[in-house]
Coordinates of N, CA and C in Angstrom, one line a residue:
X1467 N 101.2 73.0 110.3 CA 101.7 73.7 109.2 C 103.2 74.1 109.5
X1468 N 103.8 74.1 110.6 CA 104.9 74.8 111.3 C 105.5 73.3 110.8
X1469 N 105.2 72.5 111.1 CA 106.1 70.8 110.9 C 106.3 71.0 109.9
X1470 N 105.7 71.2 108.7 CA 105.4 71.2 107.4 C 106.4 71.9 106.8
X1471 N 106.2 73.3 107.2 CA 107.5 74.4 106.5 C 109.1 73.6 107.2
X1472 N 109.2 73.5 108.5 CA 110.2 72.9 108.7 C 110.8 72.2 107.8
X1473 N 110.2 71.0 107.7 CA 110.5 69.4 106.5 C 110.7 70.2 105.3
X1474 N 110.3 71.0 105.1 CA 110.0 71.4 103.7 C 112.0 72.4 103.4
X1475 N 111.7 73.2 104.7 CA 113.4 74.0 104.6 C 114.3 72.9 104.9
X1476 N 114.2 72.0 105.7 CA 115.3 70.9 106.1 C 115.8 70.2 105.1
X1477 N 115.1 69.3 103.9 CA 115.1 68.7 103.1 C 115.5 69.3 101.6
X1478 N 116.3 70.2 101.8 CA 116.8 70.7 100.8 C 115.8 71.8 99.7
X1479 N 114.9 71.8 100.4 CA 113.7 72.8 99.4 C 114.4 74.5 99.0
X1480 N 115.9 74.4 99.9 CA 115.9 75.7 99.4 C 116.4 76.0 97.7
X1481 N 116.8 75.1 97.5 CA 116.9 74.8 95.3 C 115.6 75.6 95.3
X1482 N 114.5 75.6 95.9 CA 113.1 75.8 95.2 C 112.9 77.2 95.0
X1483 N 112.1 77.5 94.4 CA 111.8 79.6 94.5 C 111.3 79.7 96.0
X1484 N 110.5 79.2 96.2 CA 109.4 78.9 97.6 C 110.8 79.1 98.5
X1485 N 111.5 77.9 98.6 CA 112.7 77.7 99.6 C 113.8 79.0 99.9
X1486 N 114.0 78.9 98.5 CA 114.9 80.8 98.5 C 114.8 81.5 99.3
X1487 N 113.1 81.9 98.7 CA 112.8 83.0 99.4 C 112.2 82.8 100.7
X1488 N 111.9 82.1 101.3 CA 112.0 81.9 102.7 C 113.5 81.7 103.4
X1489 N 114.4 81.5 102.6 CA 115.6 81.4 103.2 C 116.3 83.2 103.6
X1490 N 115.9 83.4 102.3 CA 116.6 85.2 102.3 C 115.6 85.9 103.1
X1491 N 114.2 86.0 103.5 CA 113.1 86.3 104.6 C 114.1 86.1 105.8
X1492 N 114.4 84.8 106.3 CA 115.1 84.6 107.4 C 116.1 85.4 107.8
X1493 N 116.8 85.5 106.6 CA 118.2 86.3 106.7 C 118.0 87.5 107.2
X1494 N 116.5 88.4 106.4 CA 116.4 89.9 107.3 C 115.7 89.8 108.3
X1495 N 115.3 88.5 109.0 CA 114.5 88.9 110.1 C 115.7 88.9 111.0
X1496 N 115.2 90.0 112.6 CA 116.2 89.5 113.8 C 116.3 88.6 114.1
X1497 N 116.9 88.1 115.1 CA 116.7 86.9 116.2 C 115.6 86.4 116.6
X1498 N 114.7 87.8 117.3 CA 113.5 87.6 117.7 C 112.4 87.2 116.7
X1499 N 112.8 87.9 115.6 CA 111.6 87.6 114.6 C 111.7 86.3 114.3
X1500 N 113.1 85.8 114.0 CA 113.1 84.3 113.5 C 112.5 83.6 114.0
X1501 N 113.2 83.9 115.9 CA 112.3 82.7 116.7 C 110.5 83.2 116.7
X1502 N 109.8 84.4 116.5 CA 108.8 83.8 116.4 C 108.1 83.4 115.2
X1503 N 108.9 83.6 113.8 CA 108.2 82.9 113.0 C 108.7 81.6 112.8
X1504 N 109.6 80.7 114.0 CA 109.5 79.6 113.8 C 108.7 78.8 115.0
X1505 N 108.7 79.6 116.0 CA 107.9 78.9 116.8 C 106.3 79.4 116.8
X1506 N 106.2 80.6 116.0 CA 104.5 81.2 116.3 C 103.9 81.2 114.7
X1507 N 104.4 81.2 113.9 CA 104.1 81.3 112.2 C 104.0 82.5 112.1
X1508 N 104.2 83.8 112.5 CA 104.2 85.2 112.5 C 105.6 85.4 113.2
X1509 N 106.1 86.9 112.6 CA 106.6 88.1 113.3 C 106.2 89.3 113.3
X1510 N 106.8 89.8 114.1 CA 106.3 91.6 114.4 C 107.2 92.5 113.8
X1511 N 106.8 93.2 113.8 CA 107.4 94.2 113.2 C 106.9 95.9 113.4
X1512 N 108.1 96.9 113.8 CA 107.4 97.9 114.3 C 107.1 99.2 112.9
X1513 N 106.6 99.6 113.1 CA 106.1 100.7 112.1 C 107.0 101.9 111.9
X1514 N 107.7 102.1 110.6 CA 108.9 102.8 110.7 C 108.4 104.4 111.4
X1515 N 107.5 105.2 111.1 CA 106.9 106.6 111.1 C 106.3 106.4 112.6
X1516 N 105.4 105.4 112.4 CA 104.3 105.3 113.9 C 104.9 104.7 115.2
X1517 N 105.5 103.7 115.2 CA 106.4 102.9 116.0 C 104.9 102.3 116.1
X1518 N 103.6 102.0 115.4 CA 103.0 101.0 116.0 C 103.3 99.3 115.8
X1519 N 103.3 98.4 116.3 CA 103.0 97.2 115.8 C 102.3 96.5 115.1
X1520 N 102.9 95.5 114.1 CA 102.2 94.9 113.0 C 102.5 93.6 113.3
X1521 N 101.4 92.7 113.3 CA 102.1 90.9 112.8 C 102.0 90.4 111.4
X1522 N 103.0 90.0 110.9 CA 103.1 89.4 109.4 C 102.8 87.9 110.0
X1523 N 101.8 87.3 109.2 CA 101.6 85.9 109.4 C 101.9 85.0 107.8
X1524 N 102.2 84.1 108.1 CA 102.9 83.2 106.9 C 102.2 82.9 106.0
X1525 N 101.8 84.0 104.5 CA 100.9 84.1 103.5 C 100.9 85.1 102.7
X1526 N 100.1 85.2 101.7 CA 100.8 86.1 100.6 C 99.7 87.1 100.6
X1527 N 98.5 86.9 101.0 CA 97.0 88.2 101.3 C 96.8 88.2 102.5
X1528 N 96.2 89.5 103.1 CA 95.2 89.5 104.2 C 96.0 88.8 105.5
X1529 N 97.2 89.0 105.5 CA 98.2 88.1 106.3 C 99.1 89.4 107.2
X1530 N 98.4 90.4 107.3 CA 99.1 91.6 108.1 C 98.0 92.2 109.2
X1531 N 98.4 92.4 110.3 CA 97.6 93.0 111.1 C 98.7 94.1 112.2
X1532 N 97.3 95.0 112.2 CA 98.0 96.1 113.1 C 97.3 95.4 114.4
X1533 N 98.7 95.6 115.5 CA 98.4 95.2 116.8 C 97.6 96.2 117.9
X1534 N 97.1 95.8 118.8 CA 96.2 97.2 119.4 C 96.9 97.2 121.0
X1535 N 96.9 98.1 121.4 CA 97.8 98.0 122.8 C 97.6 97.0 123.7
X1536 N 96.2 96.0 123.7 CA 96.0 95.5 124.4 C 96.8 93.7 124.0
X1537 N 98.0 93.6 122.6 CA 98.5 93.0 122.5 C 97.9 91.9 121.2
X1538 N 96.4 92.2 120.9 CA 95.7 91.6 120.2 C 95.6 92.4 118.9
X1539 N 95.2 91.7 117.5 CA 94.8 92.0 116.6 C 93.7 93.1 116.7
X1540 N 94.4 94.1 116.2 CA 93.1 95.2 116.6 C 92.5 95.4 114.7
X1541 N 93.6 95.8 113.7 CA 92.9 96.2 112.3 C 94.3 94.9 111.1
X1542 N 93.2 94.5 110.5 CA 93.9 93.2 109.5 C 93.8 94.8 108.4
X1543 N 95.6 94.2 107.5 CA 96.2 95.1 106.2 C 95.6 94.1 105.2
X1544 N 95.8 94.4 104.0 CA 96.0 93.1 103.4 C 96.7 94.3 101.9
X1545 N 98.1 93.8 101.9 CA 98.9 94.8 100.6 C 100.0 93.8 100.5
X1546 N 99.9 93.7 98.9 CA 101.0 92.9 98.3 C 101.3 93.3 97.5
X1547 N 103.3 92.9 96.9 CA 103.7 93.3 96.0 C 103.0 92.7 94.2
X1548 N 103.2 93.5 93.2 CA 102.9 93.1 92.2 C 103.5 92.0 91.6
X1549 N 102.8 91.0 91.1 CA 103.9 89.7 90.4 C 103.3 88.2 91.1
X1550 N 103.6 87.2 90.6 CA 103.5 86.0 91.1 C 104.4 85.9 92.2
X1551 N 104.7 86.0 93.4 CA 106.2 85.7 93.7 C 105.7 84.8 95.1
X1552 N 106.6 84.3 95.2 CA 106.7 83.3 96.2 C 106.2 83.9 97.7
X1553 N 105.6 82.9 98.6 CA 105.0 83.8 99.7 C 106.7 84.2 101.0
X1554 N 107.4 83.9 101.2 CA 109.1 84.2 101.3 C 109.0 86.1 100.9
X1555 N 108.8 86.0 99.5 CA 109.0 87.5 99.3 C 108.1 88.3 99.3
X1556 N 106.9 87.9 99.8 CA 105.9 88.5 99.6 C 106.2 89.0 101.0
X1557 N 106.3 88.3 102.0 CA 106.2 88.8 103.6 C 107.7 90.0 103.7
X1558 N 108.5 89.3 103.2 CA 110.0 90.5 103.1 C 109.8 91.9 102.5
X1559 N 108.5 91.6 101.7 CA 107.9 93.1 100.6 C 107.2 93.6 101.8
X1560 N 106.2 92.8 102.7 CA 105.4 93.7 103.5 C 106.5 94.2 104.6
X1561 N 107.2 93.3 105.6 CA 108.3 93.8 106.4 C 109.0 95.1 105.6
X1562 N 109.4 95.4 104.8 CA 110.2 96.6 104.6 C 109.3 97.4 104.2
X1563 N 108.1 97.3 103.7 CA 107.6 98.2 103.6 C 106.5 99.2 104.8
X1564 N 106.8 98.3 105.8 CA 106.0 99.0 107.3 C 106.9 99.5 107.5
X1565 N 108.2 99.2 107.7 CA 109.8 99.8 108.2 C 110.1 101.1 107.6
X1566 N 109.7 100.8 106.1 CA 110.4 102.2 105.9 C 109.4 103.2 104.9
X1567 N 108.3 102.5 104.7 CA 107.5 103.8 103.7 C 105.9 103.4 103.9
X1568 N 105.6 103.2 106.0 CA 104.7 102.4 106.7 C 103.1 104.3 105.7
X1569 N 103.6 105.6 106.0 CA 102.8 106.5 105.8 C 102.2 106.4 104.7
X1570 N 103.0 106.2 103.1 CA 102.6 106.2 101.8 C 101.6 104.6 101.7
X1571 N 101.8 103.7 102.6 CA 101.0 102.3 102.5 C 99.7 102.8 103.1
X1572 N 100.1 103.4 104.4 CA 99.0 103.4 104.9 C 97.5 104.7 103.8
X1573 N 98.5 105.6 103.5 CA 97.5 106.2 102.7 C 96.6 106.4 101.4
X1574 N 97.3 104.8 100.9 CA 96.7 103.9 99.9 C 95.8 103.1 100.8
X1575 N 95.4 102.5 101.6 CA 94.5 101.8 102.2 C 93.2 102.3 101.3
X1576 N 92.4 101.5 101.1 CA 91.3 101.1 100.5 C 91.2 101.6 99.0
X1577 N 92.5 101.7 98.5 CA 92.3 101.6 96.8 C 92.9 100.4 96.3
X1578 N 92.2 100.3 95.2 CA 92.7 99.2 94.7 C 93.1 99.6 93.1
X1579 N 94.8 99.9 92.5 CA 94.7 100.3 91.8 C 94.3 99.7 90.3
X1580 N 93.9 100.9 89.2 CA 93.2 100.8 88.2 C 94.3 99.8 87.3
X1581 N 94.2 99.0 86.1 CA 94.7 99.1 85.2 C 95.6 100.5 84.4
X1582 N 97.5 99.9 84.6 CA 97.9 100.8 83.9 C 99.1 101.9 85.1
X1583 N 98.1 101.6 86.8 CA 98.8 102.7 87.1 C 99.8 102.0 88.1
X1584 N 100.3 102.7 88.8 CA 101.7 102.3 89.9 C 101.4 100.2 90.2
X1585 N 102.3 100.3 89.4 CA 102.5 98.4 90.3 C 102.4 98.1 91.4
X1586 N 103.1 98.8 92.6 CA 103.7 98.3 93.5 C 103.1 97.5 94.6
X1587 N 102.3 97.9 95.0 CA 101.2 97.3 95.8 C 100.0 97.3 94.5
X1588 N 99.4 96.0 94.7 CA 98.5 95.1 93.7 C 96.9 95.4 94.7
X1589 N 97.2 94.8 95.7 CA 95.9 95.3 96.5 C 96.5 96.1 98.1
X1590 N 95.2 96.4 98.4 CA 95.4 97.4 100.1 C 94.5 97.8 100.6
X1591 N 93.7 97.3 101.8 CA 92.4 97.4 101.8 C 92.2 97.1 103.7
X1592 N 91.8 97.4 104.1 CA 92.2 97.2 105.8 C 90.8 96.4 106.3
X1593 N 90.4 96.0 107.2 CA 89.3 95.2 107.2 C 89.6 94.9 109.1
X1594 N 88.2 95.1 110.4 CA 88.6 95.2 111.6 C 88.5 93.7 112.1
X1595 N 89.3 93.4 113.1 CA 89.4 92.1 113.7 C 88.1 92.3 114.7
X1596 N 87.6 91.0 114.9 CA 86.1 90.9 115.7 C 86.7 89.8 116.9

């Protein structure tokens, strides 16, 4: 899959929406993040309030996990922005939103909002790694 996205940014995919927004993702990750979402298909990212750890993995659901001290997947997130949008902005929506407003996400966890009310996050629902 990692060959895959490569060929896909190398060959000019960034014209594409898909390409974009994995191009502008790159732009806010660090150094470190880059290199591991290019050599691991995830980055980390620390928790703006908690300083815990999260991995964003390359996908648009169910593609966030809180890390457990022992370095492993301890609790899978799964919260995305409202809208069709390319999976590029979907992961830049989850990165800033652990960074900077990680308390208000976290205390939405297991609603899923009704028809009508706040957009912002579409789903949010946490689920344990086994």
């Amino acid at each position: 899959m990692r060959a895959a996205k490569a060929l896909f940014i190398r060959h000019g995919a960034e014209r594409t929406p898909e390409g974009r927004a994995l191009l502008l993702l790159r732009r806010w990750l660090s150094p470190a993040q880059r290199g591991q979402f290019a050599t691991k298909g995830y980055f980390e990212v620390v928790g703006g309030d908690t300083g815990k750890r999260y991995r964003i993995y390359a996908g648009a659901a169910a593609n966030v996990c809180e890390m457990g001290e022992n370095g492993r997947p301890n609790m899978g997130l799964c919260f995305l922005p409202a809208g069709d949008l390319p999976i590029g902005d979907v992961m830049l929506a989850q990165k800033i939103a652990l960074s900077a407003c990680e308390p208000a996400l976290r205390s939405r966890q297991g609603a899923v909002p009704s028809p009508g009310s706040s957009p912002e996050i579409v789903l949010s629902f946490r689920f344990r790694w086994t």
